[in-house]
Amino acid sequence: MSQVSVTKCDTVVPFAGFASGVIESVSDRLKDAYRKALGSLIRMFPVDTPSFEDFDATNVGDWVISMIADGVSVNTARYYLENISAIYNKAVKAGLAGNTDSFTVVKSRLVEVATGLRRLDHDVNKLRGLYCQRDEIRGEKRQCFDLFMLSVFNRGMDVEQILRLTKAY
């Protein structure tokens, strides 16, 4: 693996240009991963490629959120984040960028989100299992069950509020 050679000059070096040089210097195994992560990042910046100054916690967080909103899994978003962080750290070592904790901050938030999503998925599966038992319930118990489920699906709406609802045509 060869080192990335960087020449400092008075102009601002865009991150994508530096990253392209890094991509060419890494092993074949990493090239594809870095390219995919960089492509995802560049799509977030429709007008210009990001400069090193754009890597604050807000922009990095927005990028991760946009990936997840576009259907990328949390694990893939984290992997891309780690790859871009590795490229950025090479820029810090080359003296082109300043140290930032943006990647660490966003990564820790992403871990919290992933943990919450796993819990939510588990809870949703429990609710699905409970709802599948609905057909086995008869009479007044079924009405109570339906009121309970309606309450759950309406963010814990009080049963008394549900009973006061009127049918709108």
Short mmCIF file of N, CA and C in Angstrom, two decimals:
data_model
loop_
_atom_site.label_atom_id
_atom_site.label_comp_id
_atom_site.label_asym_id
_atom_site.label_seq_id
_atom_site.Cartn_x
_atom_site.Cartn_y
_atom_site.Cartn_z
N MET A 1 0.84 -1.17 0.00
CA MET A 1 0.00 0.00 0.00
C MET A 1 0.89 1.24 0.00
N SER A 2 0.61 2.15 -0.92
CA SER A 2 1.42 3.36 -1.01
C SER A 2 0.81 4.48 -0.19
N GLN A 3 1.60 5.46 0.15
CA GLN A 3 1.11 6.61 0.89
C GLN A 3 0.48 7.62 -0.06
N VAL A 4 -0.48 8.39 0.46
CA VAL A 4 -1.09 9.43 -0.33
C VAL A 4 -0.19 10.65 -0.29
N SER A 5 0.14 11.17 -1.46
CA SER A 5 0.96 12.37 -1.48
C SER A 5 0.05 13.57 -1.68
N VAL A 6 0.25 14.57 -0.85
CA VAL A 6 -0.59 15.76 -0.89
C VAL A 6 0.32 16.98 -0.91
N THR A 7 0.02 17.89 -1.79
CA THR A 7 0.75 19.14 -1.85
C THR A 7 -0.18 20.25 -1.37
N LYS A 8 0.23 20.95 -0.32
CA LYS A 8 -0.58 22.06 0.18
C LYS A 8 -0.42 23.25 -0.76
N CYS A 9 -1.51 23.97 -0.93
CA CYS A 9 -1.45 25.19 -1.72
C CYS A 9 -2.45 26.18 -1.12
N ASP A 10 -2.58 27.33 -1.70
CA ASP A 10 -3.46 28.36 -1.15
C ASP A 10 -4.93 28.10 -1.43
N THR A 11 -5.24 27.23 -2.37
CA THR A 11 -6.63 26.97 -2.68
C THR A 11 -7.20 25.92 -1.73
N VAL A 12 -8.50 25.95 -1.58
CA VAL A 12 -9.19 24.99 -0.73
C VAL A 12 -9.29 23.66 -1.49
N VAL A 13 -8.80 22.61 -0.88
CA VAL A 13 -8.87 21.29 -1.50
C VAL A 13 -10.21 20.66 -1.12
N PRO A 14 -11.04 20.33 -2.11
CA PRO A 14 -12.30 19.70 -1.76
C PRO A 14 -12.05 18.28 -1.24
N PHE A 15 -12.92 17.88 -0.35
CA PHE A 15 -12.77 16.57 0.27
C PHE A 15 -12.78 15.45 -0.76
N ALA A 16 -13.66 15.55 -1.75
CA ALA A 16 -13.78 14.48 -2.75
C ALA A 16 -12.48 14.26 -3.52
N GLY A 17 -11.78 15.35 -3.83
CA GLY A 17 -10.51 15.22 -4.53
C GLY A 17 -9.47 14.50 -3.69
N PHE A 18 -9.40 14.87 -2.42
CA PHE A 18 -8.48 14.19 -1.52
C PHE A 18 -8.87 12.73 -1.36
N ALA A 19 -10.18 12.48 -1.19
CA ALA A 19 -10.66 11.12 -0.99
C ALA A 19 -10.35 10.23 -2.18
N SER A 20 -10.43 10.79 -3.38
CA SER A 20 -10.11 10.02 -4.58
C SER A 20 -8.66 9.54 -4.55
N GLY A 21 -7.78 10.42 -4.10
CA GLY A 21 -6.38 10.03 -3.96
C GLY A 21 -6.19 8.94 -2.92
N VAL A 22 -6.92 9.05 -1.82
CA VAL A 22 -6.85 8.02 -0.78
C VAL A 22 -7.35 6.69 -1.32
N ILE A 23 -8.44 6.74 -2.05
CA ILE A 23 -9.03 5.51 -2.60
C ILE A 23 -8.03 4.78 -3.49
N GLU A 24 -7.29 5.53 -4.28
CA GLU A 24 -6.30 4.90 -5.15
C GLU A 24 -5.13 4.30 -4.38
N SER A 25 -4.92 4.75 -3.15
CA SER A 25 -3.76 4.28 -2.39
C SER A 25 -4.07 3.10 -1.47
N VAL A 26 -5.34 2.74 -1.31
CA VAL A 26 -5.69 1.67 -0.38
C VAL A 26 -5.77 0.32 -1.10
N SER A 27 -5.92 -0.71 -0.32
CA SER A 27 -6.02 -2.06 -0.88
C SER A 27 -7.29 -2.18 -1.71
N ASP A 28 -7.29 -3.15 -2.60
CA ASP A 28 -8.46 -3.37 -3.46
C ASP A 28 -9.72 -3.64 -2.64
N ARG A 29 -9.55 -4.29 -1.51
CA ARG A 29 -10.68 -4.61 -0.65
C ARG A 29 -11.38 -3.34 -0.15
N LEU A 30 -10.61 -2.33 0.16
CA LEU A 30 -11.17 -1.09 0.69
C LEU A 30 -11.66 -0.13 -0.39
N LYS A 31 -11.13 -0.24 -1.59
CA LYS A 31 -11.48 0.71 -2.65
C LYS A 31 -12.98 0.79 -2.87
N ASP A 32 -13.64 -0.34 -3.02
CA ASP A 32 -15.08 -0.35 -3.28
C ASP A 32 -15.86 0.24 -2.11
N ALA A 33 -15.46 -0.13 -0.91
CA ALA A 33 -16.15 0.39 0.29
C ALA A 33 -16.01 1.91 0.38
N TYR A 34 -14.80 2.42 0.16
CA TYR A 34 -14.58 3.86 0.21
C TYR A 34 -15.34 4.58 -0.91
N ARG A 35 -15.37 3.99 -2.10
CA ARG A 35 -16.09 4.62 -3.22
C ARG A 35 -17.58 4.74 -2.92
N LYS A 36 -18.16 3.67 -2.39
CA LYS A 36 -19.60 3.70 -2.07
C LYS A 36 -19.89 4.74 -1.00
N ALA A 37 -19.07 4.79 0.02
CA ALA A 37 -19.27 5.78 1.08
C ALA A 37 -19.13 7.20 0.54
N LEU A 38 -18.11 7.42 -0.28
CA LEU A 38 -17.90 8.75 -0.87
C LEU A 38 -19.05 9.13 -1.80
N GLY A 39 -19.53 8.18 -2.59
CA GLY A 39 -20.67 8.46 -3.47
C GLY A 39 -21.90 8.87 -2.69
N SER A 40 -22.14 8.19 -1.58
CA SER A 40 -23.27 8.54 -0.73
C SER A 40 -23.12 9.94 -0.15
N LEU A 41 -21.92 10.26 0.26
CA LEU A 41 -21.66 11.59 0.83
C LEU A 41 -21.83 12.68 -0.22
N ILE A 42 -21.32 12.46 -1.41
CA ILE A 42 -21.40 13.47 -2.47
C ILE A 42 -22.86 13.71 -2.89
N ARG A 43 -23.68 12.67 -2.87
CA ARG A 43 -25.11 12.85 -3.20
C ARG A 43 -25.81 13.77 -2.21
N MET A 44 -25.30 13.85 -1.00
CA MET A 44 -25.88 14.73 0.02
C MET A 44 -25.60 16.19 -0.29
N PHE A 45 -24.52 16.47 -1.02
CA PHE A 45 -24.14 17.83 -1.37
C PHE A 45 -24.40 18.04 -2.87
N PRO A 46 -25.61 18.42 -3.25
CA PRO A 46 -25.96 18.46 -4.67
C PRO A 46 -25.21 19.51 -5.49
N VAL A 47 -24.79 20.60 -4.89
CA VAL A 47 -24.16 21.67 -5.67
C VAL A 47 -22.66 21.47 -5.74
N ASP A 48 -22.02 21.39 -4.59
CA ASP A 48 -20.57 21.27 -4.52
C ASP A 48 -20.19 20.03 -3.72
N THR A 49 -19.00 19.55 -3.98
CA THR A 49 -18.51 18.51 -3.10
C THR A 49 -18.11 19.17 -1.79
N PRO A 50 -18.21 18.45 -0.70
CA PRO A 50 -17.93 19.08 0.59
C PRO A 50 -16.45 19.43 0.74
N SER A 51 -16.22 20.51 1.47
CA SER A 51 -14.85 20.86 1.84
C SER A 51 -14.60 20.29 3.24
N PHE A 52 -13.39 20.35 3.70
CA PHE A 52 -13.07 19.80 5.01
C PHE A 52 -13.81 20.54 6.13
N GLU A 53 -14.12 21.80 5.90
CA GLU A 53 -14.81 22.60 6.91
C GLU A 53 -16.28 22.18 7.07
N ASP A 54 -16.80 21.44 6.11
CA ASP A 54 -18.21 21.02 6.16
C ASP A 54 -18.46 19.86 7.12
N PHE A 55 -17.43 19.30 7.70
CA PHE A 55 -17.58 18.11 8.52
C PHE A 55 -17.82 18.45 9.99
N ASP A 56 -18.91 19.17 10.25
CA ASP A 56 -19.31 19.38 11.63
C ASP A 56 -20.38 18.33 11.97
N ALA A 57 -20.74 18.26 13.23
CA ALA A 57 -21.68 17.21 13.68
C ALA A 57 -23.03 17.34 12.98
N THR A 58 -23.45 18.56 12.68
CA THR A 58 -24.74 18.75 12.02
C THR A 58 -24.73 18.17 10.61
N ASN A 59 -23.74 18.52 9.81
CA ASN A 59 -23.69 18.01 8.44
C ASN A 59 -23.47 16.50 8.39
N VAL A 60 -22.59 16.00 9.24
CA VAL A 60 -22.35 14.55 9.26
C VAL A 60 -23.62 13.83 9.71
N GLY A 61 -24.29 14.38 10.71
CA GLY A 61 -25.55 13.79 11.18
C GLY A 61 -26.63 13.83 10.11
N ASP A 62 -26.72 14.96 9.39
CA ASP A 62 -27.70 15.07 8.30
C ASP A 62 -27.44 14.05 7.21
N TRP A 63 -26.16 13.82 6.92
CA TRP A 63 -25.80 12.83 5.91
C TRP A 63 -26.26 11.44 6.34
N VAL A 64 -25.99 11.08 7.57
CA VAL A 64 -26.38 9.76 8.07
C VAL A 64 -27.90 9.63 8.07
N ILE A 65 -28.59 10.67 8.49
CA ILE A 65 -30.06 10.64 8.50
C ILE A 65 -30.60 10.49 7.09
N SER A 66 -29.99 11.20 6.13
CA SER A 66 -30.48 11.10 4.75
C SER A 66 -30.25 9.70 4.19
N MET A 67 -29.15 9.06 4.57
CA MET A 67 -28.93 7.68 4.11
C MET A 67 -30.01 6.76 4.66
N ILE A 68 -30.30 6.88 5.94
CA ILE A 68 -31.31 6.01 6.56
C ILE A 68 -32.68 6.30 5.97
N ALA A 69 -32.98 7.58 5.73
CA ALA A 69 -34.27 7.94 5.11
C ALA A 69 -34.39 7.38 3.70
N ASP A 70 -33.26 7.23 3.01
CA ASP A 70 -33.26 6.66 1.66
C ASP A 70 -33.30 5.14 1.65
N GLY A 71 -33.37 4.54 2.85
CA GLY A 71 -33.51 3.09 2.93
C GLY A 71 -32.24 2.32 3.23
N VAL A 72 -31.15 3.02 3.50
CA VAL A 72 -29.90 2.36 3.87
C VAL A 72 -30.05 1.87 5.31
N SER A 73 -29.60 0.67 5.58
CA SER A 73 -29.71 0.14 6.95
C SER A 73 -28.80 0.93 7.89
N VAL A 74 -29.12 0.87 9.16
CA VAL A 74 -28.32 1.57 10.17
C VAL A 74 -26.88 1.03 10.15
N ASN A 75 -26.74 -0.27 9.99
CA ASN A 75 -25.38 -0.86 9.96
C ASN A 75 -24.59 -0.37 8.76
N THR A 76 -25.23 -0.27 7.61
CA THR A 76 -24.54 0.23 6.42
C THR A 76 -24.18 1.70 6.59
N ALA A 77 -25.10 2.49 7.15
CA ALA A 77 -24.81 3.91 7.40
C ALA A 77 -23.62 4.05 8.33
N ARG A 78 -23.56 3.21 9.34
CA ARG A 78 -22.43 3.27 10.27
C ARG A 78 -21.12 2.88 9.55
N TYR A 79 -21.18 1.87 8.71
CA TYR A 79 -20.00 1.44 7.95
C TYR A 79 -19.50 2.57 7.05
N TYR A 80 -20.42 3.23 6.34
CA TYR A 80 -20.04 4.37 5.50
C TYR A 80 -19.44 5.49 6.34
N LEU A 81 -20.04 5.73 7.49
CA LEU A 81 -19.54 6.77 8.40
C LEU A 81 -18.11 6.46 8.83
N GLU A 82 -17.84 5.21 9.17
CA GLU A 82 -16.49 4.82 9.57
C GLU A 82 -15.50 4.98 8.41
N ASN A 83 -15.94 4.66 7.20
CA ASN A 83 -15.05 4.81 6.04
C ASN A 83 -14.72 6.28 5.76
N ILE A 84 -15.73 7.13 5.80
CA ILE A 84 -15.49 8.57 5.57
C ILE A 84 -14.64 9.13 6.71
N SER A 85 -14.87 8.67 7.91
CA SER A 85 -14.05 9.09 9.06
C SER A 85 -12.59 8.71 8.86
N ALA A 86 -12.35 7.52 8.32
CA ALA A 86 -10.97 7.08 8.07
C ALA A 86 -10.29 7.96 7.03
N ILE A 87 -11.04 8.31 5.98
CA ILE A 87 -10.48 9.20 4.95
C ILE A 87 -10.20 10.58 5.55
N TYR A 88 -11.15 11.09 6.33
CA TYR A 88 -10.98 12.40 6.95
C TYR A 88 -9.75 12.40 7.86
N ASN A 89 -9.56 11.32 8.62
CA ASN A 89 -8.40 11.25 9.52
C ASN A 89 -7.09 11.28 8.74
N LYS A 90 -7.07 10.72 7.54
CA LYS A 90 -5.87 10.81 6.69
C LYS A 90 -5.63 12.27 6.28
N ALA A 91 -6.70 13.02 6.07
CA ALA A 91 -6.56 14.44 5.74
C ALA A 91 -6.02 15.22 6.93
N VAL A 92 -6.44 14.83 8.13
CA VAL A 92 -5.92 15.48 9.34
C VAL A 92 -4.41 15.24 9.45
N LYS A 93 -4.01 13.98 9.22
CA LYS A 93 -2.58 13.64 9.28
C LYS A 93 -1.79 14.38 8.21
N ALA A 94 -2.42 14.65 7.06
CA ALA A 94 -1.74 15.37 5.98
C ALA A 94 -1.76 16.88 6.21
N GLY A 95 -2.42 17.34 7.25
CA GLY A 95 -2.47 18.77 7.56
C GLY A 95 -3.49 19.54 6.76
N LEU A 96 -4.43 18.86 6.10
CA LEU A 96 -5.44 19.54 5.29
C LEU A 96 -6.73 19.84 6.07
N ALA A 97 -6.91 19.15 7.17
CA ALA A 97 -8.15 19.31 7.94
C ALA A 97 -7.82 19.36 9.42
N GLY A 98 -8.70 20.00 10.15
CA GLY A 98 -8.53 20.07 11.60
C GLY A 98 -9.21 18.90 12.29
N ASN A 99 -8.73 18.59 13.50
CA ASN A 99 -9.37 17.53 14.26
C ASN A 99 -10.82 17.87 14.55
N THR A 100 -11.67 16.87 14.51
CA THR A 100 -13.08 17.07 14.83
C THR A 100 -13.60 15.83 15.53
N ASP A 101 -14.54 16.04 16.43
CA ASP A 101 -15.18 14.91 17.09
C ASP A 101 -16.54 14.59 16.45
N SER A 102 -16.81 15.20 15.32
CA SER A 102 -18.10 15.04 14.65
C SER A 102 -18.44 13.58 14.37
N PHE A 103 -17.47 12.84 13.88
CA PHE A 103 -17.72 11.44 13.54
C PHE A 103 -18.02 10.62 14.80
N THR A 104 -17.27 10.89 15.86
CA THR A 104 -17.49 10.17 17.12
C THR A 104 -18.86 10.49 17.70
N VAL A 105 -19.24 11.76 17.66
CA VAL A 105 -20.55 12.18 18.19
C VAL A 105 -21.67 11.50 17.41
N VAL A 106 -21.60 11.55 16.09
CA VAL A 106 -22.65 10.96 15.26
C VAL A 106 -22.67 9.44 15.42
N LYS A 107 -21.50 8.84 15.50
CA LYS A 107 -21.42 7.38 15.67
C LYS A 107 -22.09 6.95 16.98
N SER A 108 -21.85 7.70 18.06
CA SER A 108 -22.47 7.33 19.34
C SER A 108 -23.98 7.51 19.28
N ARG A 109 -24.45 8.56 18.60
CA ARG A 109 -25.90 8.74 18.43
C ARG A 109 -26.48 7.61 17.60
N LEU A 110 -25.75 7.19 16.59
CA LEU A 110 -26.21 6.11 15.72
C LEU A 110 -26.33 4.79 16.48
N VAL A 111 -25.41 4.55 17.40
CA VAL A 111 -25.49 3.35 18.23
C VAL A 111 -26.75 3.41 19.09
N GLU A 112 -27.04 4.58 19.66
CA GLU A 112 -28.25 4.74 20.47
C GLU A 112 -29.50 4.49 19.62
N VAL A 113 -29.52 5.02 18.40
CA VAL A 113 -30.67 4.84 17.50
C VAL A 113 -30.83 3.37 17.15
N ALA A 114 -29.73 2.70 16.84
CA ALA A 114 -29.78 1.29 16.47
C ALA A 114 -30.33 0.45 17.62
N THR A 115 -29.90 0.76 18.83
CA THR A 115 -30.40 0.05 20.01
C THR A 115 -31.90 0.28 20.17
N GLY A 116 -32.32 1.53 20.01
CA GLY A 116 -33.74 1.85 20.10
C GLY A 116 -34.57 1.16 19.02
N LEU A 117 -34.03 1.10 17.81
CA LEU A 117 -34.74 0.43 16.72
C LEU A 117 -34.90 -1.07 16.97
N ARG A 118 -33.85 -1.69 17.53
CA ARG A 118 -33.95 -3.11 17.85
C ARG A 118 -35.03 -3.35 18.90
N ARG A 119 -35.08 -2.48 19.91
CA ARG A 119 -36.13 -2.61 20.94
C ARG A 119 -37.50 -2.39 20.33
N LEU A 120 -37.62 -1.39 19.48
CA LEU A 120 -38.90 -1.10 18.84
C LEU A 120 -39.34 -2.27 17.96
N ASP A 121 -38.43 -2.83 17.21
CA ASP A 121 -38.74 -3.97 16.35
C ASP A 121 -39.24 -5.14 17.20
N HIS A 122 -38.59 -5.36 18.33
CA HIS A 122 -39.00 -6.43 19.24
C HIS A 122 -40.41 -6.16 19.76
N ASP A 123 -40.68 -4.91 20.16
CA ASP A 123 -42.00 -4.55 20.67
C ASP A 123 -43.07 -4.67 19.60
N VAL A 124 -42.75 -4.26 18.37
CA VAL A 124 -43.71 -4.36 17.27
C VAL A 124 -44.05 -5.82 17.00
N ASN A 125 -43.05 -6.68 17.05
CA ASN A 125 -43.30 -8.11 16.85
C ASN A 125 -44.19 -8.68 17.94
N LYS A 126 -44.01 -8.21 19.18
CA LYS A 126 -44.89 -8.64 20.27
C LYS A 126 -46.32 -8.19 20.01
N LEU A 127 -46.48 -6.93 19.55
CA LEU A 127 -47.83 -6.42 19.25
C LEU A 127 -48.48 -7.21 18.11
N ARG A 128 -47.70 -7.54 17.09
CA ARG A 128 -48.23 -8.33 15.99
C ARG A 128 -48.73 -9.68 16.48
N GLY A 129 -47.92 -10.31 17.33
CA GLY A 129 -48.31 -11.60 17.90
C GLY A 129 -49.58 -11.48 18.72
N LEU A 130 -49.69 -10.41 19.48
CA LEU A 130 -50.89 -10.17 20.28
C LEU A 130 -52.09 -9.94 19.38
N TYR A 131 -51.90 -9.14 18.34
CA TYR A 131 -53.01 -8.85 17.43
C TYR A 131 -53.47 -10.11 16.68
N CYS A 132 -52.56 -11.01 16.39
CA CYS A 132 -52.93 -12.26 15.70
C CYS A 132 -53.86 -13.11 16.55
N GLN A 133 -53.85 -12.91 17.86
CA GLN A 133 -54.73 -13.66 18.75
C GLN A 133 -56.15 -13.09 18.78
N ARG A 134 -56.37 -11.97 18.10
CA ARG A 134 -57.66 -11.27 18.11
C ARG A 134 -58.80 -12.18 17.66
N ASP A 135 -58.58 -12.99 16.64
CA ASP A 135 -59.65 -13.84 16.11
C ASP A 135 -60.12 -14.88 17.12
N GLU A 136 -59.30 -15.21 18.10
CA GLU A 136 -59.66 -16.20 19.11
C GLU A 136 -60.50 -15.60 20.23
N ILE A 137 -60.59 -14.27 20.29
CA ILE A 137 -61.31 -13.59 21.38
C ILE A 137 -62.72 -13.29 20.92
N ARG A 138 -63.70 -13.56 21.77
CA ARG A 138 -65.13 -13.38 21.43
C ARG A 138 -65.82 -12.45 22.42
N GLY A 139 -66.94 -11.88 21.97
CA GLY A 139 -67.84 -11.11 22.83
C GLY A 139 -67.24 -9.83 23.36
N GLU A 140 -67.58 -9.54 24.63
CA GLU A 140 -67.15 -8.30 25.27
C GLU A 140 -65.63 -8.22 25.40
N LYS A 141 -65.01 -9.36 25.56
CA LYS A 141 -63.55 -9.37 25.67
C LYS A 141 -62.92 -8.85 24.38
N ARG A 142 -63.56 -9.15 23.25
CA ARG A 142 -63.02 -8.68 21.97
C ARG A 142 -63.14 -7.16 21.87
N GLN A 143 -64.25 -6.59 22.32
CA GLN A 143 -64.40 -5.14 22.31
C GLN A 143 -63.34 -4.49 23.19
N CYS A 144 -63.11 -5.07 24.35
CA CYS A 144 -62.07 -4.54 25.24
C CYS A 144 -60.69 -4.64 24.56
N PHE A 145 -60.44 -5.78 23.92
CA PHE A 145 -59.18 -5.97 23.22
C PHE A 145 -59.02 -4.93 22.11
N ASP A 146 -60.09 -4.69 21.32
CA ASP A 146 -60.03 -3.71 20.24
C ASP A 146 -59.77 -2.31 20.79
N LEU A 147 -60.40 -1.97 21.91
CA LEU A 147 -60.16 -0.66 22.53
C LEU A 147 -58.70 -0.54 22.98
N PHE A 148 -58.19 -1.60 23.57
CA PHE A 148 -56.80 -1.59 24.01
C PHE A 148 -55.85 -1.39 22.82
N MET A 149 -56.07 -2.16 21.76
CA MET A 149 -55.20 -2.05 20.58
C MET A 149 -55.31 -0.67 19.95
N LEU A 150 -56.52 -0.12 19.87
CA LEU A 150 -56.71 1.22 19.33
C LEU A 150 -55.94 2.24 20.18
N SER A 151 -55.97 2.05 21.48
CA SER A 151 -55.24 2.93 22.38
C SER A 151 -53.73 2.84 22.10
N VAL A 152 -53.23 1.63 21.96
CA VAL A 152 -51.80 1.43 21.70
C VAL A 152 -51.40 2.07 20.38
N PHE A 153 -52.20 1.84 19.35
CA PHE A 153 -51.85 2.36 18.03
C PHE A 153 -52.03 3.87 17.91
N ASN A 154 -52.69 4.48 18.86
CA ASN A 154 -52.85 5.93 18.89
C ASN A 154 -51.99 6.56 19.98
N ARG A 155 -50.82 5.99 20.17
CA ARG A 155 -49.81 6.53 21.10
C ARG A 155 -50.32 6.61 22.53
N GLY A 156 -51.05 5.60 22.94
CA GLY A 156 -51.50 5.54 24.32
C GLY A 156 -52.70 6.41 24.62
N MET A 157 -53.53 6.65 23.61
CA MET A 157 -54.73 7.45 23.83
C MET A 157 -55.57 6.81 24.93
N ASP A 158 -56.05 7.63 25.83
CA ASP A 158 -56.85 7.16 26.95
C ASP A 158 -58.13 6.50 26.42
N VAL A 159 -58.53 5.38 27.04
CA VAL A 159 -59.72 4.64 26.59
C VAL A 159 -60.97 5.52 26.68
N GLU A 160 -61.05 6.37 27.69
CA GLU A 160 -62.19 7.27 27.80
C GLU A 160 -62.27 8.22 26.60
N GLN A 161 -61.13 8.69 26.12
CA GLN A 161 -61.10 9.54 24.92
C GLN A 161 -61.57 8.76 23.71
N ILE A 162 -61.17 7.53 23.62
CA ILE A 162 -61.60 6.69 22.49
C ILE A 162 -63.11 6.51 22.52
N LEU A 163 -63.68 6.29 23.71
CA LEU A 163 -65.12 6.09 23.82
C LEU A 163 -65.91 7.34 23.46
N ARG A 164 -65.27 8.50 23.59
CA ARG A 164 -65.95 9.77 23.26
C ARG A 164 -65.84 10.13 21.79
N LEU A 165 -65.05 9.39 21.03
CA LEU A 165 -64.92 9.68 19.61
C LEU A 165 -66.25 9.48 18.90
N THR A 166 -66.50 10.33 17.91
CA THR A 166 -67.72 10.17 17.10
C THR A 166 -67.31 9.84 15.67
N LYS A 167 -68.23 9.20 15.00
CA LYS A 167 -67.97 8.79 13.62
C LYS A 167 -68.17 10.01 12.71
N ALA A 168 -67.18 10.30 11.89
CA ALA A 168 -67.30 11.43 10.95
C ALA A 168 -67.54 10.85 9.57
N TYR A 169 -68.43 11.50 8.84
CA TYR A 169 -68.76 11.01 7.49
C TYR A 169 -68.17 11.92 6.44
#
